[in-house]
Amino acid sequence: MSDSIVVPQRRSLYPPIEPYNNGILKVSDTHTLYWEQSGNPDGHPVLFLHGGPGGGTSPNNRRFFDPEFYRIVLFDQRGAGKSTPHACLEENTTWDLVNDIEKLREHLKIPEWQVFGGSWGSTLALTYSQSHPDKVTGLVLRGIFLIRKKEIDWFYEGGAAAIYPDAWEEFRDLIPENERGSLVDAYHKRLNSDDLETQYAAARAWTKWEMMTAHLLPNDGNIQKAEDDKFSLAFARIENHYFVNKAFFTSDSYLLENIDKIRHIKTTIVQGRYDVVCPMMSAWDLHKAWPEADLKIVGDAGHSANEPGIAAELVVANEKMKAFVG
């Protein structure tokens, strides 16, 4: 009889659940954060970090985790979702968010937790882990985003236009030709305009570009999010703010340069082969810098965590983590 642990290979999302409690945490004179907990109050804590930045959480995010094993913590980052003030850029930096995570952990009296994040959530998960490696029991990362110049240029300055020229022209054409030297800067100007309708128009275009490219096969429900002005404004303004400021990092490859701080943490990376938003070069660069992390390439997927192949691998990663942390 083998002594090895046999992990059941569940690949489907767990059924929808409701939080058992939630609240508002004041983290500065300006900002309050919405948080919630679901699953098992006595289970292993896991923190879900949403994308964007500015995307906010949704009920479906709870379903990646076994609710009998995990104490599932979700929160909306500064300016996003139900956190206030909405779409606010003041006191909104990567380091503010790292500090917020620690404030939330202490508020919930959690000694340490597993961290799960995709897209910008992977950026924040890496940053938090490198800042507080003793507080992280394991990492599950998806759609790796390291906020390097070549990644921003790829998606917002014309690279991805080679694959989505139809969607790209709509994004590009909001900006006059004489301002197209940097679309990120041109959108920054409009997203911070004194005219609210100018902000909304830019936010809708920015959000639609990302939503139209986030799935291997078009997802109409996702694309329609761009028509929600409240969602789009937070999503576009906060994303753009972070990109203009290079995530407030001190160097272009900051996260890769600090891998040694987290090399010991059990980690799974899930990456769609055809991810246009956060192309696989970043997951590959992370894997090369950190071969101890387990890289799962999903051959029939793009960017979204809700694509079948990616969702399945994320569930598997969490199931395997149960054996490791349990």
XYZ file of C-alpha atoms in Angstrom:
326
model
C 0.000 0.000 0.000
C 1.391 3.403 -1.030
C 2.078 6.077 1.563
C 1.531 8.866 -0.983
C -1.479 11.122 -0.588
C -4.129 10.490 -3.230
C -5.791 13.769 -4.156
C -9.252 13.526 -5.714
C -9.089 15.277 -9.056
C -12.226 17.379 -8.849
C -12.254 19.693 -11.861
C -15.626 21.427 -11.608
C -16.525 24.585 -9.718
C -18.246 24.166 -6.375
C -21.947 25.102 -6.116
C -22.838 28.750 -5.434
C -22.719 29.774 -1.766
C -23.568 32.873 0.230
C -21.238 34.599 2.725
C -21.706 33.756 6.399
C -20.621 37.296 7.296
C -19.359 40.496 5.728
C -18.375 43.990 6.727
C -16.708 47.279 5.967
C -13.127 47.954 7.075
C -11.868 51.540 7.280
C -8.253 51.465 6.104
C -7.512 55.197 5.841
C -9.194 58.560 6.295
C -10.299 58.237 2.669
C -10.936 54.550 1.977
C -13.212 51.808 3.286
C -13.115 48.234 1.991
C -15.965 45.759 1.569
C -15.052 42.236 2.728
C -16.886 38.937 3.116
C -16.302 35.401 4.354
C -17.890 32.184 3.105
C -17.312 28.456 3.414
C -16.112 26.945 6.714
C -15.500 29.476 9.542
C -13.000 27.002 11.047
C -11.438 26.044 7.719
C -8.079 26.912 6.195
C -8.152 30.623 5.292
C -7.780 31.533 1.630
C -7.721 35.091 0.280
C -9.123 35.808 -3.192
C -7.514 38.790 -4.956
C -9.532 40.188 -7.850
C -8.172 41.514 -11.115
C -8.129 44.854 -12.808
C -7.038 46.587 -10.628
C -10.527 47.994 -10.247
C -12.466 44.871 -11.201
C -14.049 44.070 -7.837
C -15.243 40.653 -6.680
C -18.305 38.636 -7.719
C -20.219 35.742 -6.127
C -18.743 33.279 -8.638
C -15.275 33.872 -7.146
C -16.249 31.776 -4.114
C -16.752 28.680 -6.251
C -13.074 27.833 -6.865
C -12.752 26.607 -3.279
C -14.080 23.609 -1.335
C -16.479 25.330 1.129
C -16.085 22.525 3.678
C -12.292 22.872 3.755
C -11.702 26.580 3.134
C -12.555 29.756 4.993
C -12.962 31.905 1.877
C -12.155 35.627 2.168
C -13.036 38.074 -0.610
C -12.634 41.837 -0.568
C -12.966 44.728 -3.002
C -9.711 46.677 -3.388
C -9.602 50.467 -3.002
C -12.111 52.222 -5.241
C -13.523 48.965 -6.662
C -16.775 47.062 -6.250
C -18.533 47.954 -3.005
C -15.512 49.710 -1.512
C -15.665 53.489 -1.165
C -15.102 56.092 -2.460
C -15.902 54.551 -5.845
C -13.205 54.824 -8.564
C -11.037 56.949 -6.249
C -7.359 57.256 -7.214
C -6.141 59.108 -4.128
C -4.043 56.985 -1.753
C -4.418 54.132 -4.231
C -1.095 52.372 -4.838
C 0.127 48.785 -4.827
C 1.710 49.408 -1.417
C -1.565 50.749 -0.009
C -3.232 47.519 -1.152
C -0.503 45.364 0.407
C -1.034 47.214 3.695
C -4.812 46.780 3.337
C -4.403 43.016 3.019
C -2.451 42.965 6.269
C -5.086 45.136 7.985
C -7.802 42.756 6.815
C -5.846 39.691 7.962
C -5.389 41.222 11.417
C -9.019 42.378 11.532
C -10.196 38.818 10.816
C -7.624 37.390 13.297
C -6.076 35.124 10.649
C -2.453 34.110 11.430
C -1.629 33.084 7.837
C -3.507 32.233 4.658
C -3.366 30.798 1.182
C -3.501 33.494 -1.514
C -5.278 33.117 -4.865
C -5.143 35.732 -7.632
C -5.441 36.083 -11.386
C -4.333 38.776 -13.820
C -3.766 41.892 -11.646
C -4.649 39.576 -8.748
C -1.493 37.595 -9.593
C 0.540 40.832 -9.507
C -0.855 41.744 -6.104
C -0.488 38.176 -4.769
C 3.199 38.164 -5.733
C 3.770 41.622 -4.266
C 1.998 40.790 -1.010
C 3.834 37.464 -0.685
C 7.202 39.102 -1.265
C 6.363 41.702 1.395
C 4.952 39.180 3.921
C 6.289 35.718 3.010
C 5.693 34.411 6.527
C 1.943 35.023 6.200
C 1.397 32.952 3.015
C 0.814 29.172 3.151
C 0.522 28.717 -0.607
C -0.152 30.555 -3.869
C -2.451 29.824 -6.804
C -1.829 32.299 -9.627
C -3.567 32.690 -12.993
C -2.903 34.761 -16.107
C 0.411 36.168 -14.909
C 0.808 39.934 -15.098
C 4.095 41.509 -14.025
C 3.267 45.070 -15.210
C 6.422 45.346 -17.284
C 6.603 47.903 -20.085
C 6.516 45.210 -22.768
C 3.267 43.816 -21.314
C 1.553 47.216 -21.247
C 2.818 47.998 -24.760
C 1.603 44.647 -26.044
C -1.973 45.137 -24.915
C -2.482 48.909 -24.948
C -0.091 50.220 -27.592
C -0.834 47.975 -30.556
C 0.636 44.487 -30.097
C -2.621 42.650 -29.501
C -4.136 44.588 -32.420
C -2.507 41.973 -34.666
C -5.016 39.419 -33.316
C -8.015 41.680 -32.642
C -7.780 44.471 -35.258
C -11.569 44.904 -35.279
C -11.844 45.439 -31.512
C -8.609 47.455 -31.482
C -9.811 50.090 -33.947
C -12.739 50.944 -31.699
C -10.355 51.376 -28.749
C -7.807 53.366 -30.778
C -10.278 55.588 -32.613
C -11.547 57.296 -29.456
C -8.145 59.038 -29.426
C -7.221 61.628 -32.106
C -4.300 60.614 -34.333
C -1.991 63.278 -32.909
C -2.309 61.722 -29.398
C -1.748 58.084 -30.359
C 1.948 58.083 -29.452
C 0.833 56.742 -26.065
C -2.724 55.523 -25.818
C -2.300 54.843 -22.095
C -1.440 58.516 -21.541
C -4.217 59.712 -23.855
C -6.779 57.614 -21.985
C -5.345 58.833 -18.677
C -6.149 62.398 -19.683
C -9.760 61.487 -20.551
C -10.369 59.208 -17.572
C -9.355 62.124 -15.345
C -11.256 64.798 -17.275
C -13.349 67.409 -15.473
C -16.244 66.288 -17.681
C -17.951 63.139 -16.380
C -19.294 62.103 -19.789
C -15.745 62.258 -21.208
C -14.670 59.949 -18.368
C -17.538 57.534 -19.062
C -16.882 57.408 -22.823
C -13.201 56.618 -22.233
C -14.076 54.077 -19.528
C -16.533 52.239 -21.786
C -14.002 52.020 -24.628
C -11.150 50.927 -22.355
C -13.272 48.272 -20.645
C -14.805 46.957 -23.873
C -11.344 46.406 -25.391
C -10.336 44.217 -22.459
C -13.648 42.362 -22.260
C -13.640 41.584 -25.997
C -10.193 40.000 -25.767
C -10.450 38.185 -22.410
C -11.902 34.895 -23.711
C -10.678 32.531 -26.410
C -14.269 32.458 -27.683
C -16.280 35.707 -27.383
C -18.338 35.982 -24.210
C -21.270 38.361 -24.678
C -22.014 38.579 -20.952
C -18.469 39.707 -20.274
C -18.490 42.237 -23.116
C -21.739 43.765 -21.813
C -19.975 44.729 -18.570
C -18.470 47.611 -20.540
C -21.942 49.188 -20.805
C -22.200 49.440 -17.016
C -20.811 52.936 -16.409
C -20.228 52.395 -12.698
C -18.226 49.212 -13.268
C -16.362 50.611 -16.282
C -15.332 53.831 -14.560
C -13.679 52.070 -11.610
C -12.178 49.384 -13.842
C -10.707 51.761 -16.432
C -9.653 54.628 -14.150
C -7.909 52.441 -11.582
C -6.253 50.166 -14.178
C -4.984 53.125 -16.140
C -3.753 54.864 -12.955
C -1.680 51.808 -12.026
C -0.284 51.399 -15.534
C 0.718 55.070 -15.875
C 2.535 54.707 -12.552
C 4.116 51.321 -13.422
C 2.401 49.760 -10.385
C 4.519 52.035 -8.169
C 7.406 49.553 -8.465
C 11.021 50.702 -8.319
C 12.037 48.746 -11.428
C 10.458 47.195 -14.517
C 11.155 43.620 -13.379
C 10.569 44.205 -9.670
C 8.563 41.017 -9.077
C 11.048 38.767 -10.901
C 13.961 40.361 -9.031
C 12.391 39.441 -5.672
C 11.443 35.804 -6.317
C 14.007 34.532 -3.802
C 11.809 35.893 -1.001
C 8.993 33.480 -1.913
C 10.817 30.592 -3.587
C 9.885 28.320 -0.660
C 6.120 28.902 -0.978
C 4.129 26.077 -2.584
C 2.798 27.621 -5.815
C 0.762 26.695 -8.884
C 0.628 28.930 -11.970
C -2.291 28.417 -14.381
C -1.894 30.072 -17.777
C -4.031 30.051 -20.930
C -1.897 29.397 -23.997
C -3.879 31.956 -26.025
C -4.162 34.637 -23.356
C -4.069 37.918 -25.292
C -4.520 40.219 -22.273
C -1.645 38.739 -20.231
C 0.290 36.739 -22.827
C 2.096 33.588 -21.815
C 5.543 35.209 -22.060
C 5.058 36.542 -18.517
C 4.065 33.189 -17.017
C 7.024 31.660 -18.850
C 9.429 34.304 -17.538
C 8.094 33.708 -14.025
C 8.473 29.949 -14.445
C 12.068 30.326 -15.650
C 12.900 32.527 -12.661
C 10.998 30.198 -10.318
C 11.169 26.602 -11.605
C 9.992 25.310 -8.207
C 6.503 26.695 -8.993
C 4.211 24.297 -10.864
C 3.204 25.732 -14.279
C -0.014 24.443 -15.864
C -0.529 25.598 -19.458
C -4.140 25.330 -20.647
C -3.997 24.677 -24.375
C -7.527 25.723 -25.275
C -7.974 28.919 -23.266
C -7.415 32.662 -23.251
C -7.340 34.954 -20.228
C -10.525 34.554 -18.197
C -10.701 32.456 -15.030
C -14.200 31.451 -16.156
C -13.039 29.594 -19.256
C -13.648 25.854 -18.735
C -10.033 24.677 -18.947
C -8.693 27.420 -16.689
C -11.478 27.053 -14.108
C -10.805 23.292 -13.993
C -7.064 23.749 -13.383
C -7.703 26.369 -10.697
C -10.007 23.963 -8.856
C -7.405 21.176 -9.183
C -4.705 23.504 -7.830
C -6.827 24.301 -4.771
C -7.645 20.617 -4.261
C -3.935 19.765 -4.287
C -3.222 22.642 -1.910
C -5.690 21.119 0.585
C -3.437 18.083 0.987
C -0.415 20.330 1.411
C -1.855 22.749 3.968
C -4.316 20.398 5.645
